CSV table of C-alpha atoms in Angstrom, one decimal:
chain,number,residue,atom,x,y,z
A,1,MET,CA,37.9,-17.0,-15.2
A,2,SER,CA,37.5,-15.0,-18.5
A,3,ASP,CA,37.4,-11.2,-18.4
A,4,LEU,CA,34.7,-11.3,-21.0
A,5,LYS,CA,31.4,-9.8,-19.5
A,6,ILE,CA,28.5,-12.1,-20.3
A,7,ARG,CA,25.2,-10.3,-19.7
A,8,THR,CA,22.5,-12.4,-21.4
A,9,MET,CA,21.9,-16.1,-22.0
A,10,GLU,CA,22.1,-15.5,-25.7
A,11,GLU,CA,25.7,-14.2,-25.2
A,12,PHE,CA,26.5,-17.1,-23.0
A,13,ALA,CA,25.2,-19.5,-25.7
A,14,ALA,CA,27.4,-17.9,-28.3
A,15,VAL,CA,30.6,-18.1,-26.3
A,16,SER,CA,30.0,-21.6,-24.9
A,17,GLY,CA,28.8,-23.2,-28.1
A,18,ILE,CA,25.7,-24.6,-26.3
A,19,SER,CA,22.3,-23.9,-27.7
A,20,ARG,CA,20.0,-21.4,-25.9
A,21,PRO,CA,17.1,-24.0,-25.4
A,22,THR,CA,19.6,-26.4,-23.8
A,23,LEU,CA,20.9,-23.7,-21.5
A,24,SER,CA,17.4,-22.7,-20.5
A,25,LYS,CA,16.5,-26.3,-19.8
A,26,TYR,CA,19.6,-26.7,-17.6
A,27,PHE,CA,18.9,-23.5,-15.6
A,28,ASN,CA,15.3,-24.6,-15.0
A,29,ASP,CA,16.4,-28.1,-13.9
A,30,PRO,CA,20.0,-29.2,-14.2
A,31,ALA,CA,19.0,-32.9,-14.0
A,32,SER,CA,16.9,-32.5,-17.2
A,33,VAL,CA,20.0,-32.5,-19.4
A,34,ARG,CA,22.5,-35.3,-20.1
A,35,LYS,CA,25.4,-35.6,-17.6
A,36,SER,CA,28.0,-34.8,-20.3
A,37,THR,CA,26.1,-31.7,-21.4
A,38,ARG,CA,25.7,-30.7,-17.8
A,39,ALA,CA,29.5,-30.9,-17.3
A,40,ARG,CA,30.1,-28.7,-20.4
A,41,ILE,CA,27.7,-26.1,-19.2
A,42,GLU,CA,29.2,-26.0,-15.7
A,43,ALA,CA,32.7,-25.7,-17.1
A,44,ALA,CA,31.5,-22.8,-19.2
A,45,ILE,CA,29.9,-21.2,-16.2
A,46,GLU,CA,33.1,-21.5,-14.3
A,47,ARG,CA,35.2,-20.1,-17.2
A,48,PHE,CA,33.0,-17.1,-18.0
A,49,GLY,CA,31.5,-16.4,-14.5
A,50,TYR,CA,28.0,-16.3,-15.9
A,51,ARG,CA,25.0,-16.2,-13.6
A,52,PRO,CA,21.5,-16.3,-15.1
A,53,ASN,CA,18.9,-13.6,-14.3
A,54,ILE,CA,16.2,-15.6,-12.5
A,55,TYR,CA,13.6,-13.1,-13.5
A,56,ALA,CA,14.6,-13.4,-17.2
A,57,LEU,CA,14.3,-17.2,-16.8
A,58,ASN,CA,10.8,-16.8,-15.5
A,59,GLN,CA,9.8,-15.1,-18.7
A,60,ASN,CA,10.0,-18.4,-20.5
A,61,ARG,CA,7.6,-20.1,-18.1
A,62,LYS,CA,3.9,-20.2,-18.5
A,63,GLN,CA,3.4,-19.1,-14.9
A,64,THR,CA,6.1,-18.0,-12.4
A,65,ARG,CA,5.9,-18.3,-8.7
A,66,ASN,CA,6.4,-14.6,-8.3
A,67,ILE,CA,3.7,-12.3,-6.8
A,68,GLY,CA,4.3,-8.6,-7.0
A,69,ILE,CA,3.3,-6.3,-4.2
A,70,LEU,CA,3.3,-2.6,-4.9
A,71,VAL,CA,2.5,0.0,-2.3
A,72,PRO,CA,2.5,3.8,-2.6
A,73,TYR,CA,4.8,4.6,0.3
A,74,LEU,CA,6.6,1.9,2.2
A,75,ALA,CA,8.0,4.4,4.8
A,76,ASP,CA,4.4,4.7,6.0
A,77,PRO,CA,4.0,2.2,8.8
A,78,PHE,CA,0.5,1.5,7.7
A,79,PHE,CA,1.7,0.1,4.3
A,80,ALA,CA,4.6,-1.6,6.0
A,81,GLU,CA,2.2,-3.4,8.2
A,82,MET,CA,-0.1,-4.3,5.3
A,83,ALA,CA,2.8,-5.6,3.3
A,84,ARG,CA,3.9,-7.7,6.2
A,85,HIS,CA,0.5,-9.4,6.4
A,86,VAL,CA,0.3,-9.9,2.6
A,87,GLU,CA,3.8,-11.4,2.4
A,88,ALA,CA,2.9,-13.9,5.1
A,89,VAL,CA,-0.1,-15.2,3.1
A,90,VAL,CA,1.8,-15.3,-0.2
A,91,ILE,CA,4.8,-17.2,1.3
A,92,ALA,CA,2.6,-19.7,3.1
A,93,ALA,CA,1.0,-20.4,-0.3
A,94,GLY,CA,4.4,-21.3,-1.8
A,95,TYR,CA,4.9,-18.1,-3.8
A,96,ARG,CA,7.7,-15.5,-3.8
A,97,PRO,CA,6.6,-12.0,-2.8
A,98,ILE,CA,8.4,-9.2,-4.6
A,99,LEU,CA,7.8,-5.9,-2.8
A,100,LEU,CA,8.1,-2.5,-4.4
A,101,SER,CA,7.3,1.0,-3.3
A,102,SER,CA,6.3,4.0,-5.4
A,103,HIS,CA,7.6,6.5,-2.8
A,104,GLY,CA,4.7,8.8,-3.5
A,105,ASP,CA,5.9,9.4,-7.0
A,106,PRO,CA,3.6,8.7,-10.0
A,107,ALA,CA,6.6,8.2,-12.4
A,108,GLN,CA,8.0,5.6,-10.0
A,109,GLU,CA,4.7,3.9,-9.8
A,110,LEU,CA,4.7,3.4,-13.6
A,111,GLU,CA,8.3,2.3,-13.5
A,112,ASN,CA,7.4,-0.3,-10.9
A,113,LEU,CA,4.6,-1.6,-13.1
A,114,ASP,CA,7.0,-1.9,-16.0
A,115,SER,CA,9.4,-3.8,-13.7
A,116,LEU,CA,6.6,-6.2,-12.7
A,117,ARG,CA,5.7,-6.8,-16.3
A,118,ASP,CA,9.3,-7.8,-17.0
A,119,ILE,CA,9.3,-10.6,-14.4
A,120,ARG,CA,6.0,-12.0,-15.6
A,121,PRO,CA,4.5,-12.5,-12.1
A,122,ALA,CA,1.7,-15.0,-11.5
A,123,GLY,CA,-0.3,-12.0,-10.1
A,124,VAL,CA,0.1,-8.6,-8.5
A,125,LEU,CA,-1.4,-7.0,-5.3
A,126,LEU,CA,-1.5,-3.3,-6.0
A,127,ALA,CA,-2.1,-0.4,-3.6
A,128,PRO,CA,-2.0,2.5,-6.1
A,129,LEU,CA,-1.2,6.1,-5.3
A,130,GLY,CA,-4.8,7.0,-6.1
A,131,ARG,CA,-5.6,10.5,-7.5
A,132,ARG,CA,-2.0,11.0,-8.7
A,133,SER,CA,-1.9,7.6,-10.5
A,134,ASP,CA,-2.0,7.4,-14.3
A,135,ALA,CA,-5.4,5.6,-14.3
A,136,GLU,CA,-5.2,4.6,-17.9
A,137,ARG,CA,-1.8,3.1,-17.5
A,138,VAL,CA,-2.9,1.3,-14.3
A,139,ARG,CA,-5.9,-0.1,-16.1
A,140,ALA,CA,-3.8,-1.2,-19.1
A,141,PHE,CA,-1.4,-3.1,-16.6
A,142,CYS,CA,-4.4,-4.8,-15.0
A,143,GLU,CA,-5.6,-6.0,-18.4
A,144,GLU,CA,-2.2,-7.7,-19.0
A,145,VAL,CA,-1.6,-9.1,-15.4
A,146,THR,CA,-4.0,-10.6,-13.0
A,147,THR,CA,-4.2,-7.9,-10.3
A,148,VAL,CA,-6.1,-7.3,-7.1
A,149,LEU,CA,-6.2,-3.7,-5.7
A,150,PHE,CA,-6.2,-3.0,-2.0
A,151,ASP,CA,-6.5,0.1,0.2
A,152,CYS,CA,-7.1,2.4,-2.8
A,153,SER,CA,-9.2,1.8,-5.8
A,154,VAL,CA,-8.8,2.9,-9.4
A,155,GLU,CA,-12.1,2.8,-11.3
A,156,GLY,CA,-12.3,-0.2,-13.7
A,157,ALA,CA,-8.9,-1.6,-12.7
A,158,GLY,CA,-8.2,-5.0,-11.4
A,159,GLU,CA,-10.1,-8.2,-10.8
A,160,ALA,CA,-11.1,-7.1,-7.3
A,161,PHE,CA,-10.8,-4.3,-4.8
A,162,VAL,CA,-10.4,-4.9,-1.0
A,163,GLY,CA,-10.4,-2.0,1.4
A,164,SER,CA,-12.1,-0.3,4.3
A,165,ASP,CA,-15.7,0.7,4.7
A,166,ASN,CA,-15.2,4.4,5.3
A,167,ASP,CA,-18.9,5.1,5.8
A,168,GLN,CA,-19.1,2.6,8.6
A,169,SER,CA,-15.8,3.6,10.3
A,170,VAL,CA,-16.1,7.4,10.1
A,171,GLY,CA,-19.8,7.2,11.1
A,172,LEU,CA,-18.8,5.1,14.1
A,173,ILE,CA,-16.3,7.6,15.5
A,174,VAL,CA,-18.5,10.7,14.6
A,175,ASP,CA,-21.3,9.2,16.6
A,176,ARG,CA,-19.1,8.4,19.5
A,177,LEU,CA,-17.6,11.9,19.6
A,178,CYS,CA,-21.0,13.5,19.4
A,179,ASP,CA,-22.4,11.3,22.2
A,180,THR,CA,-19.5,12.2,24.5
A,181,GLY,CA,-18.9,15.9,23.8
A,182,GLU,CA,-19.1,18.6,21.2
A,183,PRO,CA,-19.5,17.5,17.6
A,184,PRO,CA,-16.2,17.2,15.8
A,185,ALA,CA,-14.7,19.4,13.1
A,186,PHE,CA,-13.0,17.4,10.3
A,187,PHE,CA,-9.2,18.2,10.0
A,188,GLU,CA,-7.9,17.3,6.6
A,189,MET,CA,-5.5,18.2,3.8
A,190,ARG,CA,-6.9,20.7,1.3
A,191,ASP,CA,-5.9,18.5,-1.7
A,192,PRO,CA,-5.2,15.0,-0.6
A,193,SER,CA,-3.6,12.4,-3.0
A,194,ASN,CA,-5.4,9.3,-1.6
A,195,PRO,CA,-9.1,8.9,-2.5
A,196,ASN,CA,-9.7,7.4,0.9
A,197,ALA,CA,-9.3,11.0,2.3
A,198,LEU,CA,-12.1,12.2,0.0
A,199,LYS,CA,-14.3,9.2,1.0
A,200,ARG,CA,-13.8,10.0,4.6
A,201,ARG,CA,-14.7,13.6,4.0
A,202,GLU,CA,-17.9,12.5,2.4
A,203,ALA,CA,-18.6,10.0,5.1
A,204,TYR,CA,-18.1,12.6,7.8
A,205,ALA,CA,-20.6,15.0,6.0
A,206,ARG,CA,-23.2,12.2,5.8
A,207,ALA,CA,-22.7,11.2,9.5
A,208,MET,CA,-23.1,14.9,10.7
A,209,THR,CA,-26.1,15.5,8.4
A,210,ARG,CA,-27.7,12.3,9.7
A,211,ARG,CA,-27.6,13.8,13.2
A,212,GLY,CA,-29.0,17.1,12.0
A,213,LEU,CA,-25.6,18.8,12.4
A,214,GLU,CA,-23.7,21.1,10.0
A,215,PRO,CA,-20.3,19.7,8.8
A,216,MET,CA,-17.3,21.7,9.9
A,217,TYR,CA,-14.0,21.6,8.1
A,218,VAL,CA,-10.5,22.7,9.0
A,219,ARG,CA,-8.0,22.3,6.1
A,220,ALA,CA,-4.3,22.2,6.1
A,221,GLU,CA,-2.1,23.2,3.2
A,222,GLY,CA,0.4,20.7,1.8
A,223,THR,CA,0.8,17.9,-0.6
A,224,GLY,CA,2.6,14.5,-0.6
A,225,TRP,CA,3.0,11.9,2.1
A,226,ASP,CA,4.6,13.9,4.9
A,227,PHE,CA,1.4,13.9,6.8
A,228,GLU,CA,2.8,14.5,10.3
A,229,GLU,CA,4.5,17.7,9.1
A,230,ILE,CA,1.3,18.9,7.3
A,231,GLY,CA,-0.8,18.1,10.4
A,232,PHE,CA,1.7,20.0,12.6
A,233,ARG,CA,1.9,23.1,10.5
A,234,GLY,CA,-1.9,23.1,9.8
A,235,GLY,CA,-2.6,22.6,13.4
A,236,LEU,CA,-0.4,25.5,14.5
A,237,GLU,CA,-2.1,27.8,12.0
A,238,ALA,CA,-5.6,26.7,13.0
A,239,ILE,CA,-5.0,27.2,16.7
A,240,ALA,CA,-3.1,30.5,16.3
A,241,ARG,CA,-5.8,32.0,14.0
A,242,ARG,CA,-8.7,30.5,16.1
A,243,ARG,CA,-10.0,28.6,13.2
A,244,LEU,CA,-11.3,25.7,15.3
A,245,PRO,CA,-15.2,25.9,15.5
A,246,THR,CA,-15.4,23.3,18.2
A,247,ASP,CA,-13.2,21.8,20.9
A,248,THR,CA,-13.3,18.4,19.2
A,249,VAL,CA,-11.2,17.6,16.1
A,250,LEU,CA,-11.5,14.4,14.0
A,251,CYS,CA,-8.4,14.0,11.7
A,252,SER,CA,-8.7,12.3,8.4
A,253,ASN,CA,-5.9,9.9,9.4
A,254,ASP,CA,-3.8,9.2,12.4
A,255,ARG,CA,-0.6,10.6,10.9
A,256,LEU,CA,-2.3,14.0,10.5
A,257,ALA,CA,-3.5,13.6,14.1
A,258,ILE,CA,0.0,12.9,15.4
A,259,GLY,CA,1.1,16.2,13.9
A,260,PHE,CA,-2.0,18.0,15.3
A,261,LEU,CA,-1.2,16.7,18.8
A,262,ALA,CA,2.3,18.1,18.5
A,263,ALA,CA,0.9,21.5,17.5
A,264,ALA,CA,-1.5,21.5,20.4
A,265,TYR,CA,1.3,20.8,22.8
A,266,GLU,CA,3.5,23.5,21.3
A,267,LYS,CA,0.6,26.0,21.8
A,268,GLY,CA,0.1,25.0,25.4
A,269,LEU,CA,-3.3,23.3,24.9
A,270,ARG,CA,-4.0,20.2,26.9
A,271,VAL,CA,-5.6,17.4,24.9
A,272,GLY,CA,-7.9,14.8,26.4
A,273,ARG,CA,-11.0,14.3,28.4
A,274,GLY,CA,-12.0,15.9,31.7
A,275,PRO,CA,-11.2,19.1,33.6
A,276,GLY,CA,-8.3,21.2,32.3
A,277,CYS,CA,-8.5,19.8,28.8
A,278,ALA,CA,-8.9,22.3,26.0
A,279,LEU,CA,-9.3,19.9,23.0
A,280,ARG,CA,-10.3,16.4,22.1
A,281,VAL,CA,-8.5,14.9,19.1
A,282,ALA,CA,-9.3,11.7,17.3
A,283,GLY,CA,-7.9,10.0,14.1
A,284,HIS,CA,-8.5,7.1,11.8
A,285,ASP,CA,-6.6,3.9,11.0
A,286,ASP,CA,-5.0,2.9,14.3
A,287,HIS,CA,-1.6,3.7,13.0
A,288,PRO,CA,1.1,1.6,14.9
A,289,PHE,CA,2.3,4.7,16.7
A,290,ALA,CA,-1.2,5.8,17.8
A,291,ARG,CA,-1.1,4.0,21.1
A,292,TYR,CA,2.2,5.7,22.0
A,293,THR,CA,1.3,9.4,21.4
A,294,CYS,CA,0.8,11.7,24.3
A,295,PRO,CA,-2.0,11.5,25.1
A,296,ARG,CA,-2.7,8.1,23.5
A,297,LEU,CA,-4.8,8.6,20.4
A,298,THR,CA,-8.5,7.7,20.1
A,299,THR,CA,-9.1,6.3,16.6
A,300,VAL,CA,-10.8,3.8,14.4
A,301,ALA,CA,-8.8,0.6,13.7
A,302,GLN,CA,-8.7,-0.7,10.2
A,303,ASP,CA,-8.6,-4.5,10.1
A,304,TYR,CA,-5.1,-4.8,8.6
A,305,GLU,CA,-4.9,-8.5,8.7
A,306,ALA,CA,-8.4,-9.1,7.3
A,307,ILE,CA,-7.8,-6.7,4.4
A,308,ALA,CA,-4.4,-8.2,3.6
A,309,ARG,CA,-5.6,-11.8,3.9
A,310,LYS,CA,-8.7,-11.2,1.7
A,311,SER,CA,-6.6,-9.4,-0.9
A,312,ALA,CA,-4.0,-12.2,-1.1
A,313,GLU,CA,-6.5,-15.0,-1.0
A,314,THR,CA,-8.6,-13.5,-3.8
A,315,LEU,CA,-5.5,-13.2,-6.0
A,316,LEU,CA,-4.3,-16.7,-5.2
A,317,SER,CA,-7.7,-18.1,-6.0
A,318,LEU,CA,-7.6,-16.4,-9.4
A,319,ILE,CA,-4.1,-17.8,-10.0
A,320,ARG,CA,-5.1,-21.3,-9.0
A,321,ASP,CA,-8.2,-21.2,-11.3
A,322,ASP,CA,-6.1,-19.7,-14.1
A,323,SER,CA,-9.1,-17.4,-14.7
A,324,ARG,CA,-10.2,-13.8,-14.8
A,325,ALA,CA,-13.1,-12.7,-12.7
A,326,ALA,CA,-16.5,-12.4,-14.5
A,327,SER,CA,-17.2,-9.2,-12.7
A,328,ARG,CA,-15.1,-7.0,-10.4
A,329,GLU,CA,-15.4,-8.0,-6.8
A,330,VAL,CA,-15.4,-5.4,-4.0
A,331,ALA,CA,-14.9,-6.4,-0.4
A,332,LEU,CA,-15.0,-3.7,2.3
A,333,PHE,CA,-14.2,-4.2,6.0
A,334,GLY,CA,-15.6,-2.2,8.8
A,335,GLY,CA,-13.5,-0.5,11.5
A,336,ARG,CA,-13.3,-0.9,15.2
A,337,LEU,CA,-13.5,2.0,17.7
A,338,VAL,CA,-10.4,2.3,19.9
A,339,GLU,CA,-11.0,4.8,22.7
A,340,ARG,CA,-7.9,6.2,24.4
A,341,ALA,CA,-7.1,9.3,26.4
A,342,SER,CA,-7.1,11.9,23.6
A,343,ALA,CA,-10.9,12.0,23.2
């Protein structure tokens, strides 16, 4: 094998003496070239140790079988679960899912979008960071690549958006908490990155106002995606400084609620229903760990599978029709109340 490093098909064409179009034809389908040419190519591959970049090859095709899936934070079990369901639909349809995470970093999100451009995907399923996203760059990407957004929307971006009906889900749990005890205060991050948090804040205010009640807010300091730590520290401060205006706390998401439960335990407050309990705590999302907290967390379950399936099927339909949507489709799925021991 030659010590010469061959990085591109152009370099391989130069050293092998075989034209670039012939090489491209061979790597797309070896049987499409003459037997003698195939033998020359394979001998050159053996000599120079060249291996083509499959993604670069796809750039020469009108449409690849790649579908990009970009999530904001793959370490979050919510997005891991969503990605699992999306991948299953994509694979069943005969496409190759390519999963990327932005790790909560706007610069990484843009780098991931550039990487997806390079592989010329048939389409992309995008869950953007949200308020920290570069909205103009996201919209520009969606103009170039058929894209369906899920979980979090960016105004004017993508052929469709699929997510949760926060008004329905938050209203559902506010009503239940009010019917079974004191009205809830809303525990949230002061400056959340994800627009869903703001939508839930607004939905909470509407649900309380509808019942003739004044909204109550308890806000935790902190930014980023370390929600359990933010919930824990914010919960400790709220309890220590007696900032809770009620014995019922509705957390903006389950990860904040998990942190708040730990804070209540550390402060010696029993969470749950019935005699001896000082607080009721509820969340939103039905995080995979919500059923294993102590006590087990009352929450609203997002329909992971329905959101993932609708997102993927919408994108696949656009790809099959080789078309762009006449108008941006929006599909929102309601939540399901999950009552456990915490409230």
